[in-house]
CSV table of C-alpha atoms in Angstrom, one decimal:
chain,number,residue,atom,x,y,z
D,1,MET,CA,-52.9,-21.9,-20.1
D,2,ASN,CA,-51.6,-19.6,-17.3
D,3,GLU,CA,-49.2,-17.9,-19.8
D,4,ILE,CA,-52.4,-17.1,-22.2
D,5,PHE,CA,-54.4,-15.7,-19.4
D,6,PHE,CA,-51.8,-13.5,-18.6
D,7,LEU,CA,-51.5,-12.0,-22.0
D,8,ILE,CA,-55.2,-11.2,-22.2
D,9,PHE,CA,-55.3,-9.5,-18.7
D,10,ALA,CA,-51.9,-7.8,-19.2
D,11,PHE,CA,-53.8,-6.0,-22.3
D,12,LEU,CA,-56.9,-5.4,-20.7
D,13,THR,CA,-54.9,-3.8,-17.7
D,14,ILE,CA,-53.2,-1.7,-20.7
D,15,TYR,CA,-56.0,-0.4,-22.0
D,16,LEU,CA,-57.7,0.5,-18.7
D,17,SER,CA,-54.8,2.2,-17.7
D,18,ILE,CA,-55.0,4.4,-21.1
D,19,LYS,CA,-58.7,5.3,-20.1
D,20,LEU,CA,-57.8,5.9,-16.8
D,21,SER,CA,-55.0,8.2,-17.5
D,22,ILE,CA,-57.1,10.1,-20.2
D,23,TYR,CA,-59.8,10.5,-17.3
D,24,ALA,CA,-57.3,11.9,-14.9
D,25,ASP,CA,-56.1,14.3,-17.3
D,26,ASN,CA,-58.8,15.9,-18.0
D,27,LEU,CA,-60.1,16.0,-14.7
D,28,SER,CA,-56.6,18.0,-13.7
D,29,LYS,CA,-57.5,20.6,-16.6
D,30,THR,CA,-61.0,21.0,-16.2
D,31,SER,CA,-61.9,20.7,-12.4
D,32,THR,CA,-60.6,22.7,-9.2
D,33,ILE,CA,-58.9,19.6,-7.9
D,34,SER,CA,-55.2,19.9,-7.4
D,35,LYS,CA,-52.8,18.0,-10.1
D,36,ALA,CA,-50.8,17.1,-7.1
D,37,VAL,CA,-53.8,15.6,-5.5
D,38,ILE,CA,-54.9,13.7,-8.7
D,39,GLY,CA,-51.6,12.6,-9.7
D,40,GLY,CA,-49.8,12.1,-6.1
D,41,LEU,CA,-52.9,10.1,-4.5
D,42,LEU,CA,-55.6,9.5,-6.7
D,43,LEU,CA,-54.0,8.0,-10.1
D,44,ALA,CA,-51.1,6.9,-8.2
D,45,GLY,CA,-53.1,5.3,-5.0
D,46,VAL,CA,-55.3,3.5,-7.8
D,47,THR,CA,-52.5,2.2,-10.4
D,48,ALA,CA,-50.8,1.1,-6.9
D,49,LEU,CA,-53.6,-1.1,-5.7
D,50,PRO,CA,-52.4,-4.2,-7.5
D,51,GLU,CA,-49.2,-3.9,-5.2
D,52,LEU,CA,-51.3,-3.7,-2.5
D,53,ILE,CA,-53.2,-7.2,-3.0
D,54,THR,CA,-50.3,-9.0,-4.2
D,55,CYS,CA,-48.0,-7.8,-1.2
D,56,THR,CA,-50.7,-8.5,1.2
D,57,SER,CA,-51.2,-12.1,-0.3
D,58,SER,CA,-47.5,-12.9,-0.1
D,59,ILE,CA,-47.5,-12.0,3.8
D,60,LEU,CA,-50.7,-14.2,4.1
D,61,LEU,CA,-48.8,-16.8,2.2
D,62,LYS,CA,-45.7,-16.6,4.7
D,63,ASN,CA,-43.6,-15.5,1.9
D,64,PRO,CA,-42.5,-12.1,3.1
D,65,LEU,CA,-39.4,-11.9,0.8
D,66,LEU,CA,-41.5,-12.1,-2.4
D,67,SER,CA,-43.6,-8.8,-1.0
D,68,LEU,CA,-40.2,-7.0,-0.6
D,69,GLY,CA,-39.1,-7.9,-4.0
D,70,ASN,CA,-42.6,-6.9,-5.5
D,71,ILE,CA,-42.2,-3.5,-3.8
D,72,LEU,CA,-38.6,-2.6,-4.2
D,73,GLY,CA,-38.8,-4.3,-8.1
D,74,SER,CA,-41.7,-2.0,-9.1
D,75,ASN,CA,-40.1,1.1,-7.9
D,76,LEU,CA,-37.1,0.4,-9.4
D,77,PHE,CA,-38.7,-0.5,-12.9
D,78,ASN,CA,-41.1,2.6,-12.5
D,79,ILE,CA,-37.8,4.8,-12.4
D,80,PHE,CA,-36.4,2.9,-15.5
D,81,ILE,CA,-39.2,3.9,-17.4
D,82,THR,CA,-39.1,7.3,-16.7
D,83,ALA,CA,-35.6,7.0,-18.0
D,84,LEU,CA,-36.1,5.2,-20.8
D,85,LEU,CA,-39.3,7.2,-22.0
D,86,ASP,CA,-36.9,10.4,-21.7
D,87,ILE,CA,-34.8,8.9,-24.3
D,88,ILE,CA,-37.6,7.9,-26.6
D,89,PHE,CA,-39.4,11.6,-25.9
D,90,ILE,CA,-36.1,13.3,-26.3
D,91,LYS,CA,-37.6,15.9,-28.3
D,92,LYS,CA,-40.0,16.8,-25.6
D,93,ILE,CA,-36.8,17.3,-22.9
D,94,TYR,CA,-39.9,17.1,-20.5
D,95,THR,CA,-37.9,16.8,-17.1
D,96,THR,CA,-37.0,20.6,-17.6
D,97,LYS,CA,-40.7,21.3,-17.8
D,98,THR,CA,-42.1,19.8,-14.4
D,99,THR,CA,-42.9,22.0,-11.0
D,100,LYS,CA,-41.4,22.0,-7.9
D,101,THR,CA,-44.5,20.3,-6.8
D,102,ASN,CA,-42.9,17.0,-6.8
D,103,TYR,CA,-39.9,17.6,-5.0
D,104,LEU,CA,-40.9,16.8,-1.5
D,105,THR,CA,-42.2,13.8,-3.2
D,106,TYR,CA,-38.5,12.8,-4.1
D,107,LEU,CA,-37.1,14.1,-1.1
D,108,ILE,CA,-39.5,11.9,1.2
D,109,LEU,CA,-38.5,9.0,-1.2
D,110,ILE,CA,-35.0,9.3,-0.6
D,111,ILE,CA,-35.5,9.6,3.1
D,112,ASN,CA,-37.5,6.4,3.3
D,113,TYR,CA,-34.8,4.6,1.2
D,114,LEU,CA,-32.1,5.7,3.4
D,115,VAL,CA,-33.8,4.5,6.4
D,116,ILE,CA,-34.6,1.1,5.1
D,117,TYR,CA,-31.1,0.8,3.8
D,118,MET,CA,-29.4,1.8,7.3
D,119,PHE,CA,-31.6,-0.6,9.3
D,120,ILE,CA,-31.0,-3.7,7.0
D,121,GLN,CA,-27.4,-2.9,7.3
D,122,GLU,CA,-28.0,-2.8,11.2
D,123,LYS,CA,-27.0,1.0,11.7
D,124,ILE,CA,-30.6,1.8,13.1
D,125,ASN,CA,-31.8,-1.5,14.8
D,126,ILE,CA,-34.8,-0.2,16.3
D,127,THR,CA,-38.1,-1.9,16.9
D,128,ILE,CA,-41.3,-1.3,18.1
D,129,LEU,CA,-43.9,-4.1,18.8
D,130,ASN,CA,-42.0,-6.2,16.0
D,131,ILE,CA,-42.4,-3.2,13.8
D,132,GLY,CA,-39.1,-1.9,12.1
D,133,LEU,CA,-37.8,1.7,12.3
D,134,PRO,CA,-38.3,2.5,8.5
D,135,THR,CA,-42.3,1.4,8.7
D,136,ILE,CA,-43.1,4.1,11.6
D,137,ILE,CA,-40.8,6.7,9.5
D,138,ILE,CA,-42.7,5.8,6.3
D,139,ILE,CA,-46.2,6.5,7.7
D,140,ILE,CA,-45.2,9.7,9.6
D,141,LEU,CA,-43.8,11.1,6.2
D,142,TYR,CA,-46.6,9.9,4.1
D,143,PHE,CA,-49.4,11.8,6.2
D,144,ILE,CA,-46.8,14.8,6.0
D,145,TYR,CA,-47.1,14.3,2.2
D,146,ILE,CA,-50.6,14.3,2.3
D,147,LYS,CA,-51.0,17.2,4.3
D,148,LEU,CA,-48.7,19.3,2.3
D,149,LEU,CA,-50.2,18.3,-0.8
D,150,PRO,CA,-51.6,21.6,-2.6
D,151,LYS,CA,-55.5,21.7,-1.9
D,152,ASN,CA,-56.2,24.1,-4.7
D,153,LYS,CA,-55.4,24.0,-8.6
D,154,GLU,CA,-52.3,25.3,-9.5
D,155,GLU,CA,-51.8,28.2,-11.9
D,156,GLN,CA,-51.4,27.0,-15.6
D,157,ILE,CA,-52.3,28.2,-19.1
D,158,GLN,CA,-56.0,28.4,-20.1
D,159,ILE,CA,-57.3,25.7,-22.3
D,160,ASP,CA,-60.5,24.9,-24.0
D,161,LEU,CA,-60.9,21.6,-23.2
D,162,LYS,CA,-64.7,19.8,-22.7
D,163,PRO,CA,-65.4,18.4,-19.9
D,164,ILE,CA,-66.1,14.5,-20.2
D,165,LYS,CA,-69.7,13.7,-19.1
D,166,ASN,CA,-70.3,11.8,-15.8
D,167,ILE,CA,-65.9,11.7,-15.4
D,168,LYS,CA,-65.8,10.9,-11.8
D,169,GLY,CA,-68.2,8.0,-12.6
D,170,LYS,CA,-66.3,6.8,-15.5
D,171,LEU,CA,-63.2,7.3,-13.3
D,172,LEU,CA,-64.7,5.1,-10.6
D,173,ILE,CA,-65.6,2.2,-13.0
D,174,THR,CA,-62.4,2.3,-14.9
D,175,SER,CA,-60.3,2.0,-11.8
D,176,ILE,CA,-62.6,-0.7,-10.4
D,177,LEU,CA,-62.3,-2.8,-13.5
D,178,MET,CA,-58.5,-1.9,-13.5
D,179,ILE,CA,-57.9,-3.3,-9.9
D,180,ALA,CA,-60.1,-6.6,-10.9
D,181,SER,CA,-58.0,-6.8,-14.0
D,182,SER,CA,-54.8,-6.4,-12.1
D,183,VAL,CA,-55.6,-9.0,-9.6
D,184,LEU,CA,-56.2,-11.5,-12.0
D,185,LEU,CA,-53.1,-10.5,-13.8
D,186,THR,CA,-51.4,-11.0,-10.5
D,187,THR,CA,-52.8,-14.1,-10.0
D,188,PHE,CA,-51.6,-15.7,-13.0
D,189,VAL,CA,-48.3,-14.6,-12.6
D,190,ASN,CA,-48.2,-16.2,-9.4
D,191,ASN,CA,-49.2,-19.6,-10.9
D,192,ILE,CA,-46.3,-19.1,-13.7
D,193,ALA,CA,-43.9,-18.2,-10.6
D,194,GLN,CA,-44.8,-21.3,-8.5
D,195,SER,CA,-43.8,-23.4,-12.0
D,196,HIS,CA,-40.2,-22.1,-11.8
D,197,PRO,CA,-39.1,-23.0,-8.0
D,198,SER,CA,-35.4,-22.6,-9.1
D,199,PHE,CA,-35.6,-18.6,-8.7
D,200,SER,CA,-35.7,-16.9,-5.3
D,201,SER,CA,-38.6,-15.2,-3.8
D,202,GLY,CA,-37.0,-11.8,-3.7
D,203,SER,CA,-36.3,-12.2,-7.8
D,204,ILE,CA,-39.6,-13.5,-8.8
D,205,GLY,CA,-41.2,-10.6,-7.0
D,206,ALA,CA,-39.3,-8.1,-8.7
D,207,ILE,CA,-39.3,-9.8,-12.3
D,208,LEU,CA,-42.3,-11.1,-12.3
D,209,LEU,CA,-44.7,-9.4,-10.0
D,210,GLY,CA,-43.1,-6.0,-9.6
D,211,ILE,CA,-42.6,-5.4,-13.5
D,212,THR,CA,-46.1,-6.7,-14.4
D,213,THR,CA,-48.0,-5.1,-11.3
D,214,SER,CA,-46.5,-1.7,-12.6
D,215,LEU,CA,-48.1,-1.8,-16.1
D,216,PRO,CA,-50.5,0.6,-15.0
D,217,GLU,CA,-48.3,3.1,-13.9
D,218,VAL,CA,-45.9,2.7,-16.9
D,219,ILE,CA,-49.1,2.8,-19.3
D,220,THR,CA,-50.4,5.7,-17.8
D,221,PHE,CA,-46.9,7.4,-17.6
D,222,TYR,CA,-46.7,7.1,-21.4
D,223,THR,CA,-50.0,8.3,-22.0
D,224,LEU,CA,-49.7,11.4,-20.0
D,225,ILE,CA,-46.3,12.0,-21.6
D,226,SER,CA,-47.8,11.7,-25.0
D,227,ILE,CA,-50.3,14.4,-24.6
D,228,ASP,CA,-47.8,16.7,-22.5
D,229,ASN,CA,-49.3,16.4,-19.4
D,230,TYR,CA,-45.8,16.4,-17.7
D,231,ASP,CA,-46.5,17.1,-13.9
D,232,LEU,CA,-49.4,14.9,-13.5
D,233,ALA,CA,-47.3,12.1,-15.2
D,234,LEU,CA,-44.3,12.6,-12.8
D,235,GLN,CA,-46.9,12.8,-10.1
D,236,ASP,CA,-48.2,9.5,-11.0
D,237,ILE,CA,-44.8,7.9,-11.3
D,238,VAL,CA,-43.4,9.2,-7.9
D,239,GLY,CA,-46.7,9.3,-6.3
D,240,SER,CA,-46.9,5.5,-6.9
D,241,ASN,CA,-43.6,4.5,-5.7
D,242,LEU,CA,-44.1,6.5,-2.5
D,243,PHE,CA,-47.6,4.6,-2.0
D,244,ASN,CA,-45.6,1.7,-2.7
D,245,LEU,CA,-43.3,1.7,0.3
D,246,ALA,CA,-46.5,2.9,2.5
D,247,ILE,CA,-48.1,-0.7,1.2
D,248,LEU,CA,-44.4,-2.2,2.4
D,249,SER,CA,-45.0,-0.6,5.9
D,250,PHE,CA,-48.6,-2.2,6.0
D,251,ALA,CA,-46.7,-5.5,5.2
D,252,ASP,CA,-44.3,-5.2,8.2
D,253,ILE,CA,-47.3,-4.5,10.5
D,254,ILE,CA,-49.4,-7.5,9.4
D,255,TYR,CA,-46.0,-9.9,9.3
D,256,LYS,CA,-45.9,-10.1,13.2
D,257,THR,CA,-42.7,-12.7,13.3
D,258,SER,CA,-40.4,-9.9,13.1
D,259,PRO,CA,-39.6,-6.6,11.2
D,260,ILE,CA,-40.1,-7.6,7.5
D,261,TYR,CA,-36.9,-6.1,6.3
D,262,ASN,CA,-34.8,-8.5,8.9
D,263,ILE,CA,-35.4,-11.4,6.0
D,264,ILE,CA,-34.4,-9.4,2.9
D,265,ASP,CA,-31.5,-11.1,0.8
D,266,ASN,CA,-28.3,-10.1,-1.2
D,267,ASN,CA,-30.2,-9.6,-4.5
D,268,THR,CA,-33.0,-7.7,-2.8
D,269,THR,CA,-30.8,-5.7,-0.8
D,270,THR,CA,-29.0,-4.7,-4.5
D,271,ILE,CA,-32.6,-3.9,-5.5
D,272,LEU,CA,-32.8,-1.2,-2.5
D,273,PHE,CA,-29.7,0.1,-3.2
D,274,LEU,CA,-30.3,0.7,-6.9
D,275,GLY,CA,-33.6,2.0,-6.1
D,276,LEU,CA,-32.1,4.8,-4.1
D,277,ILE,CA,-29.4,5.5,-6.5
D,278,PHE,CA,-31.9,6.0,-9.7
D,279,ILE,CA,-34.6,8.2,-7.4
D,280,ILE,CA,-31.3,10.7,-6.6
D,281,ILE,CA,-30.5,10.4,-10.3
D,282,SER,CA,-34.2,10.9,-11.0
D,283,PHE,CA,-34.4,13.9,-8.8
D,284,ILE,CA,-31.4,15.8,-10.0
D,285,GLN,CA,-33.1,15.3,-13.6
D,286,ASN,CA,-36.1,17.1,-12.4
D,287,ILE,CA,-34.7,19.9,-10.7
D,288,ARG,CA,-33.0,21.5,-13.6
D,289,THR,CA,-34.7,24.4,-15.2
D,290,LYS,CA,-32.4,25.5,-18.1
D,291,CYS,CA,-32.7,23.8,-21.4
D,292,ILE,CA,-29.4,22.6,-21.8
D,293,SER,CA,-28.2,20.2,-25.1
D,294,LYS,CA,-29.4,17.1,-25.4
D,295,VAL,CA,-26.3,15.6,-24.9
D,296,THR,CA,-25.6,16.6,-21.9
D,297,TYR,CA,-29.4,16.3,-20.7
D,298,ILE,CA,-30.1,12.5,-21.6
D,299,ILE,CA,-27.0,11.2,-19.7
D,300,PRO,CA,-28.9,10.8,-16.3
D,301,SER,CA,-31.4,8.7,-18.1
D,302,ILE,CA,-28.5,6.6,-20.0
D,303,ILE,CA,-27.1,5.9,-16.4
D,304,ILE,CA,-30.5,4.3,-15.2
D,305,VAL,CA,-31.3,2.5,-18.3
D,306,SER,CA,-27.8,1.1,-18.2
D,307,LEU,CA,-27.6,0.1,-14.5
D,308,TYR,CA,-31.1,-1.3,-14.9
D,309,LEU,CA,-30.3,-3.7,-17.9
D,310,TYR,CA,-26.7,-4.3,-16.6
D,311,PHE,CA,-28.3,-5.5,-13.2
D,312,TRP,CA,-31.0,-7.8,-14.7
D,313,LEU,CA,-29.0,-9.1,-18.0
D,314,ILE,CA,-25.5,-9.6,-16.1
D,315,GLY,CA,-26.0,-9.7,-12.3
D,316,PHE,CA,-28.5,-12.7,-12.7
D,317,ILE,CA,-27.5,-14.5,-15.9
Protein backbone atom coordinates (compact mmCIF):
# COMPACT_ATOMS: atom_id res chain seq x y z
CA MET A 1 0.00 0.00 0.00
CA ASN A 2 2.88 2.38 0.76
CA GLU A 3 4.23 1.84 -2.75
CA ILE A 4 0.86 2.77 -4.30
CA PHE A 5 0.56 5.99 -2.28
CA PHE A 6 4.19 6.76 -3.13
CA LEU A 7 3.41 6.63 -6.87
CA ILE A 8 0.28 8.75 -6.46
CA PHE A 9 2.05 11.56 -4.62
CA ALA A 10 5.11 11.30 -6.88
CA PHE A 11 2.94 12.07 -9.92
CA LEU A 12 1.12 14.83 -8.03
CA THR A 13 4.43 16.43 -7.04
CA ILE A 14 5.62 16.29 -10.65
CA TYR A 15 2.45 18.00 -11.91
CA LEU A 16 2.61 20.75 -9.29
CA SER A 17 6.31 21.30 -9.99
CA ILE A 18 5.60 21.86 -13.69
CA LYS A 19 2.89 24.41 -12.84
CA LEU A 20 5.22 26.12 -10.37
CA SER A 21 8.02 26.44 -12.93
CA ILE A 22 5.62 27.91 -15.51
CA TYR A 23 4.39 30.53 -13.03
CA ALA A 24 7.95 31.40 -11.95
CA ASP A 25 9.08 31.68 -15.58
CA ASN A 26 6.17 34.00 -16.39
CA LEU A 27 6.85 36.07 -13.27
CA SER A 28 10.53 36.42 -14.15
CA LYS A 29 9.67 37.75 -17.61
CA THR A 30 6.75 40.02 -16.76
CA SER A 31 7.72 41.56 -13.42
CA THR A 32 10.51 43.74 -12.04
CA ILE A 33 11.64 40.99 -9.68
CA SER A 34 15.16 39.79 -10.42
CA LYS A 35 15.43 36.35 -12.02
CA ALA A 36 18.22 35.65 -9.55
CA VAL A 37 15.82 36.27 -6.65
CA ILE A 38 13.05 34.19 -8.24
CA GLY A 39 15.34 31.30 -9.12
CA GLY A 40 17.85 31.48 -6.28
CA LEU A 41 15.46 32.18 -3.41
CA LEU A 42 11.76 31.85 -4.21
CA LEU A 43 11.76 28.81 -6.49
CA ALA A 44 14.79 27.16 -4.89
CA GLY A 45 13.37 27.67 -1.40
CA VAL A 46 9.92 26.29 -2.21
CA THR A 47 11.21 23.22 -4.04
CA ALA A 48 13.69 22.52 -1.23
CA LEU A 49 11.10 22.61 1.56
CA PRO A 50 10.55 18.81 1.42
CA GLU A 51 14.22 18.44 2.36
CA LEU A 52 13.70 20.82 5.29
CA ILE A 53 10.77 18.82 6.64
CA THR A 54 12.48 15.46 6.10
CA CYS A 55 15.76 16.68 7.56
CA THR A 56 14.10 18.09 10.67
CA SER A 57 12.01 14.94 11.14
CA SER A 58 15.15 12.79 10.95
CA ILE A 59 16.73 14.76 13.79
CA LEU A 60 13.58 14.48 15.91
CA LEU A 61 13.59 10.73 15.26
CA LYS A 62 17.21 10.67 16.51
CA ASN A 63 18.54 9.53 13.14
CA PRO A 64 20.89 12.37 12.07
CA LEU A 65 22.68 10.16 9.53
CA LEU A 66 19.42 9.90 7.60
CA SER A 67 19.34 13.69 7.56
CA LEU A 68 22.89 13.93 6.22
CA GLY A 69 22.22 11.33 3.54
CA ASN A 70 19.06 13.13 2.51
CA ILE A 71 20.71 16.52 1.96
CA LEU A 72 23.96 15.33 0.42
CA GLY A 73 22.19 12.73 -1.72
CA SER A 74 19.70 15.33 -2.92
CA ASN A 75 22.47 17.75 -3.92
CA LEU A 76 24.36 15.00 -5.72
CA PHE A 77 21.25 13.95 -7.62
CA ASN A 78 20.49 17.56 -8.60
CA ILE A 79 23.85 18.02 -10.33
CA PHE A 80 23.55 14.57 -11.92
CA ILE A 81 20.22 15.63 -13.43
CA THR A 82 21.68 18.85 -14.85
CA ALA A 83 24.39 16.78 -16.53
CA LEU A 84 21.94 14.16 -17.80
CA LEU A 85 19.63 16.80 -19.28
CA ASP A 86 22.65 18.54 -20.76
CA ILE A 87 23.27 15.35 -22.73
CA ILE A 88 19.59 14.96 -23.66
CA PHE A 89 19.29 18.63 -24.72
CA ILE A 90 22.65 18.62 -26.53
CA LYS A 91 21.21 20.65 -29.43
CA LYS A 92 20.51 23.56 -27.05
CA ILE A 93 24.08 23.68 -25.65
CA TYR A 94 22.50 25.60 -22.79
CA THR A 95 25.46 25.83 -20.40
CA THR A 96 27.19 28.26 -22.80
CA LYS A 97 24.14 30.56 -22.64
CA THR A 98 23.92 31.14 -18.89
CA THR A 99 25.02 34.43 -17.33
CA LYS A 100 27.52 35.20 -14.58
CA THR A 101 24.72 35.50 -12.00
CA ASN A 102 25.30 31.87 -10.97
CA TYR A 103 29.04 32.19 -10.31
CA LEU A 104 28.56 33.42 -6.74
CA THR A 105 26.31 30.46 -5.90
CA TYR A 106 28.82 27.97 -7.29
CA LEU A 107 31.74 29.53 -5.38
CA ILE A 108 29.81 29.50 -2.09
CA LEU A 109 28.82 25.87 -2.67
CA ILE A 110 32.44 24.89 -3.29
CA ILE A 111 33.61 26.67 -0.12
CA ASN A 112 30.87 25.05 1.97
CA TYR A 113 31.69 21.57 0.71
CA LEU A 114 35.41 22.07 1.29
CA VAL A 115 34.80 23.24 4.87
CA ILE A 116 32.51 20.28 5.65
CA TYR A 117 35.01 17.82 4.16
CA MET A 118 37.94 19.33 6.07
CA PHE A 119 35.88 19.24 9.29
CA ILE A 120 35.01 15.55 9.03
CA GLN A 121 38.66 14.84 8.20
CA GLU A 122 39.51 16.70 11.46
CA LYS A 123 41.62 19.31 9.65
CA ILE A 124 39.57 22.16 11.17
CA ASN A 125 37.76 20.49 14.07
CA ILE A 126 36.31 23.66 15.63
CA THR A 127 32.99 23.62 17.52
CA ILE A 128 31.02 26.30 19.37
CA LEU A 129 28.29 25.10 21.77
CA ASN A 130 28.26 21.73 19.99
CA ILE A 131 27.74 23.50 16.65
CA GLY A 132 30.30 22.65 14.00
CA LEU A 133 32.36 25.29 12.17
CA PRO A 134 30.78 24.31 8.81
CA THR A 135 27.35 25.36 10.13
CA ILE A 136 28.61 28.81 11.11
CA ILE A 137 30.29 29.32 7.73
CA ILE A 138 27.27 28.04 5.80
CA ILE A 139 24.94 30.47 7.59
CA ILE A 140 27.26 33.46 7.13
CA LEU A 141 27.80 32.74 3.44
CA TYR A 142 24.09 32.19 2.85
CA PHE A 143 23.28 35.64 4.25
CA ILE A 144 26.03 37.10 2.07
CA TYR A 145 24.49 35.28 -0.90
CA ILE A 146 21.05 36.79 -0.19
CA LYS A 147 22.59 40.25 0.27
CA LEU A 148 24.47 40.12 -3.02
CA LEU A 149 21.62 38.82 -5.17
CA PRO A 150 20.59 41.38 -7.82
CA LYS A 151 17.60 43.35 -6.57
CA ASN A 152 16.53 44.65 -9.97
CA LYS A 153 15.57 42.79 -13.07
CA GLU A 154 18.54 42.08 -15.34
CA GLU A 155 18.59 43.44 -18.85
CA GLN A 156 17.16 40.92 -21.26
CA ILE A 157 15.56 40.72 -24.67
CA GLN A 158 12.09 42.21 -24.67
CA ILE A 159 9.43 39.61 -25.35
CA ASP A 160 5.71 39.83 -25.87
CA LEU A 161 4.49 37.68 -23.02
CA LYS A 162 1.09 38.15 -21.41
CA PRO A 163 1.17 38.05 -17.60
CA ILE A 164 -0.87 35.29 -15.98
CA LYS A 165 -3.79 36.69 -13.98
CA ASN A 166 -3.38 36.48 -10.20
CA ILE A 167 0.03 34.85 -10.76
CA LYS A 168 1.33 35.56 -7.25
CA GLY A 169 -1.74 33.98 -5.67
CA LYS A 170 -1.53 30.98 -7.99
CA LEU A 171 2.19 30.67 -7.25
CA LEU A 172 1.47 30.68 -3.51
CA ILE A 173 -1.35 28.12 -3.71
CA THR A 174 0.65 25.85 -6.01
CA SER A 175 3.64 26.07 -3.67
CA ILE A 176 1.54 25.13 -0.63
CA LEU A 177 0.00 22.17 -2.46
CA MET A 178 3.41 21.02 -3.67
CA ILE A 179 4.85 21.22 -0.16
CA ALA A 180 1.93 19.18 1.23
CA SER A 181 2.28 16.62 -1.54
CA SER A 182 6.04 16.36 -0.98
CA VAL A 183 5.57 15.87 2.76
CA LEU A 184 3.17 12.97 2.15
CA LEU A 185 5.52 11.59 -0.50
CA THR A 186 8.39 11.64 1.99
CA THR A 187 6.22 10.00 4.65
CA PHE A 188 5.50 6.99 2.44
CA VAL A 189 9.16 6.76 1.41
CA ASN A 190 10.04 6.64 5.11
CA ASN A 191 7.53 3.80 5.58
CA ILE A 192 9.10 1.90 2.69
CA ALA A 193 12.57 2.48 4.15
CA GLN A 194 11.52 1.11 7.55
CA SER A 195 10.59 -2.17 5.92
CA HIS A 196 14.18 -2.56 4.64
CA PRO A 197 16.36 -2.22 7.79
CA SER A 198 19.37 -3.85 6.13
CA PHE A 199 20.28 -0.55 4.43
CA SER A 200 22.34 2.03 6.34
CA SER A 201 20.61 5.27 7.25
CA GLY A 202 22.98 7.29 5.09
CA SER A 203 22.26 5.17 2.03
CA ILE A 204 18.50 5.26 2.65
CA GLY A 205 18.64 9.04 3.00
CA ALA A 206 20.65 9.47 -0.19
CA ILE A 207 18.74 6.98 -2.36
CA LEU A 208 15.14 7.12 -1.17
CA LEU A 209 14.75 10.48 0.55
CA GLY A 210 17.46 12.38 -1.33
CA ILE A 211 16.27 11.43 -4.80
CA THR A 212 12.56 11.54 -3.97
CA THR A 213 12.60 14.98 -2.35
CA SER A 214 14.62 16.24 -5.34
CA LEU A 215 11.72 15.54 -7.71
CA PRO A 216 10.44 19.14 -7.50
CA GLU A 217 13.86 20.56 -8.47
CA VAL A 218 14.32 17.98 -11.22
CA ILE A 219 10.95 18.56 -12.88
CA THR A 220 11.23 22.33 -12.50
CA PHE A 221 14.70 22.27 -14.07
CA TYR A 222 13.50 20.10 -16.97
CA THR A 223 10.50 22.32 -17.64
CA LEU A 224 12.53 25.54 -17.59
CA ILE A 225 15.16 24.10 -19.92
CA SER A 226 12.46 22.91 -22.33
CA ILE A 227 11.10 26.48 -22.56
CA ASP A 228 14.61 27.94 -22.97
CA ASN A 229 14.79 29.77 -19.63
CA TYR A 230 18.35 28.63 -18.91
CA ASP A 231 19.27 31.15 -16.21
CA LEU A 232 16.19 30.52 -14.07
CA ALA A 233 16.68 26.76 -14.45
CA LEU A 234 20.30 26.86 -13.29
CA GLN A 235 19.57 29.36 -10.52
CA ASP A 236 16.85 27.03 -9.25
CA ILE A 237 19.06 23.94 -9.14
CA VAL A 238 22.23 25.49 -7.68
CA GLY A 239 20.15 27.73 -5.41
CA SER A 240 18.36 24.63 -4.12
CA ASN A 241 21.71 22.98 -3.37
CA LEU A 242 22.77 26.04 -1.39
CA PHE A 243 19.44 26.12 0.44
CA ASN A 244 19.82 22.40 1.23
CA LEU A 245 23.13 23.10 2.98
CA ALA A 246 21.42 25.84 4.97
CA ILE A 247 18.89 23.18 6.00
CA LEU A 248 21.76 20.93 7.07
CA SER A 249 23.16 23.74 9.21
CA PHE A 250 19.73 24.09 10.84
CA ALA A 251 19.77 20.35 11.55
CA ASP A 252 23.18 20.74 13.19
CA ILE A 253 21.80 23.46 15.46
CA ILE A 254 18.82 21.40 16.67
CA TYR A 255 20.95 18.24 17.02
CA LYS A 256 22.34 19.09 20.45
CA THR A 257 24.41 15.97 21.13
CA SER A 258 27.40 16.97 18.99
CA PRO A 259 28.09 18.50 15.57
CA ILE A 260 26.00 16.50 13.12
CA TYR A 261 29.04 16.05 10.87
CA ASN A 262 30.74 13.90 13.51
CA ILE A 263 28.40 10.95 12.89
CA ILE A 264 28.99 10.74 9.12
CA ASP A 265 29.90 7.26 7.84
CA ASN A 266 32.16 6.19 4.95
CA ASN A 267 29.37 5.95 2.38
CA THR A 268 28.06 9.41 3.21
CA THR A 269 31.61 10.81 3.15
CA THR A 270 31.96 9.46 -0.39
CA ILE A 271 28.68 11.16 -1.35
CA LEU A 272 30.02 14.43 0.08
CA PHE A 273 33.30 14.13 -1.86
CA LEU A 274 31.47 13.28 -5.09
CA GLY A 275 29.21 16.28 -4.53
CA LEU A 276 32.26 18.55 -4.34
CA ILE A 277 33.70 17.10 -7.55
CA PHE A 278 30.35 17.41 -9.35
CA ILE A 279 29.91 21.05 -8.34
CA ILE A 280 33.41 21.94 -9.52
CA ILE A 281 32.81 20.23 -12.89
CA SER A 282 29.41 21.89 -13.23
CA PHE A 283 30.94 25.28 -12.43
CA ILE A 284 33.58 24.81 -15.13
CA GLN A 285 30.78 23.88 -17.55
CA ASN A 286 28.89 27.07 -16.91
CA ILE A 287 31.79 29.54 -17.11
CA ARG A 288 32.51 28.61 -20.72
CA THR A 289 31.44 31.33 -23.13
CA LYS A 290 32.52 29.95 -26.49
CA CYS A 291 30.28 27.60 -28.45
CA ILE A 292 32.69 24.71 -28.81
CA SER A 293 32.18 21.44 -30.64
CA LYS A 294 29.46 19.16 -29.27
CA VAL A 295 31.97 16.37 -28.63
CA THR A 296 34.18 18.55 -26.42
CA TYR A 297 31.18 20.30 -24.88
CA ILE A 298 29.50 17.13 -23.63
CA ILE A 299 32.57 15.60 -21.91
CA PRO A 300 31.97 17.17 -18.43
CA SER A 301 28.37 15.95 -18.37
CA ILE A 302 29.43 12.45 -19.41
CA ILE A 303 31.98 12.41 -16.57
CA ILE A 304 29.34 13.41 -14.00
CA VAL A 305 26.74 10.90 -15.24
CA SER A 306 29.32 8.09 -15.42
CA LEU A 307 30.63 8.72 -11.90
CA TYR A 308 27.12 8.88 -10.48
CA LEU A 309 26.00 5.62 -12.10
CA TYR A 310 29.26 3.91 -11.13
CA PHE A 311 28.88 5.03 -7.51
CA TRP A 312 25.38 3.57 -7.14
CA LEU A 313 25.52 0.57 -9.48
CA ILE A 314 29.04 -0.62 -8.67
CA GLY A 315 29.82 0.94 -5.30
CA PHE A 316 26.69 -0.32 -3.51
CA ILE A 317 25.89 -3.58 -5.28
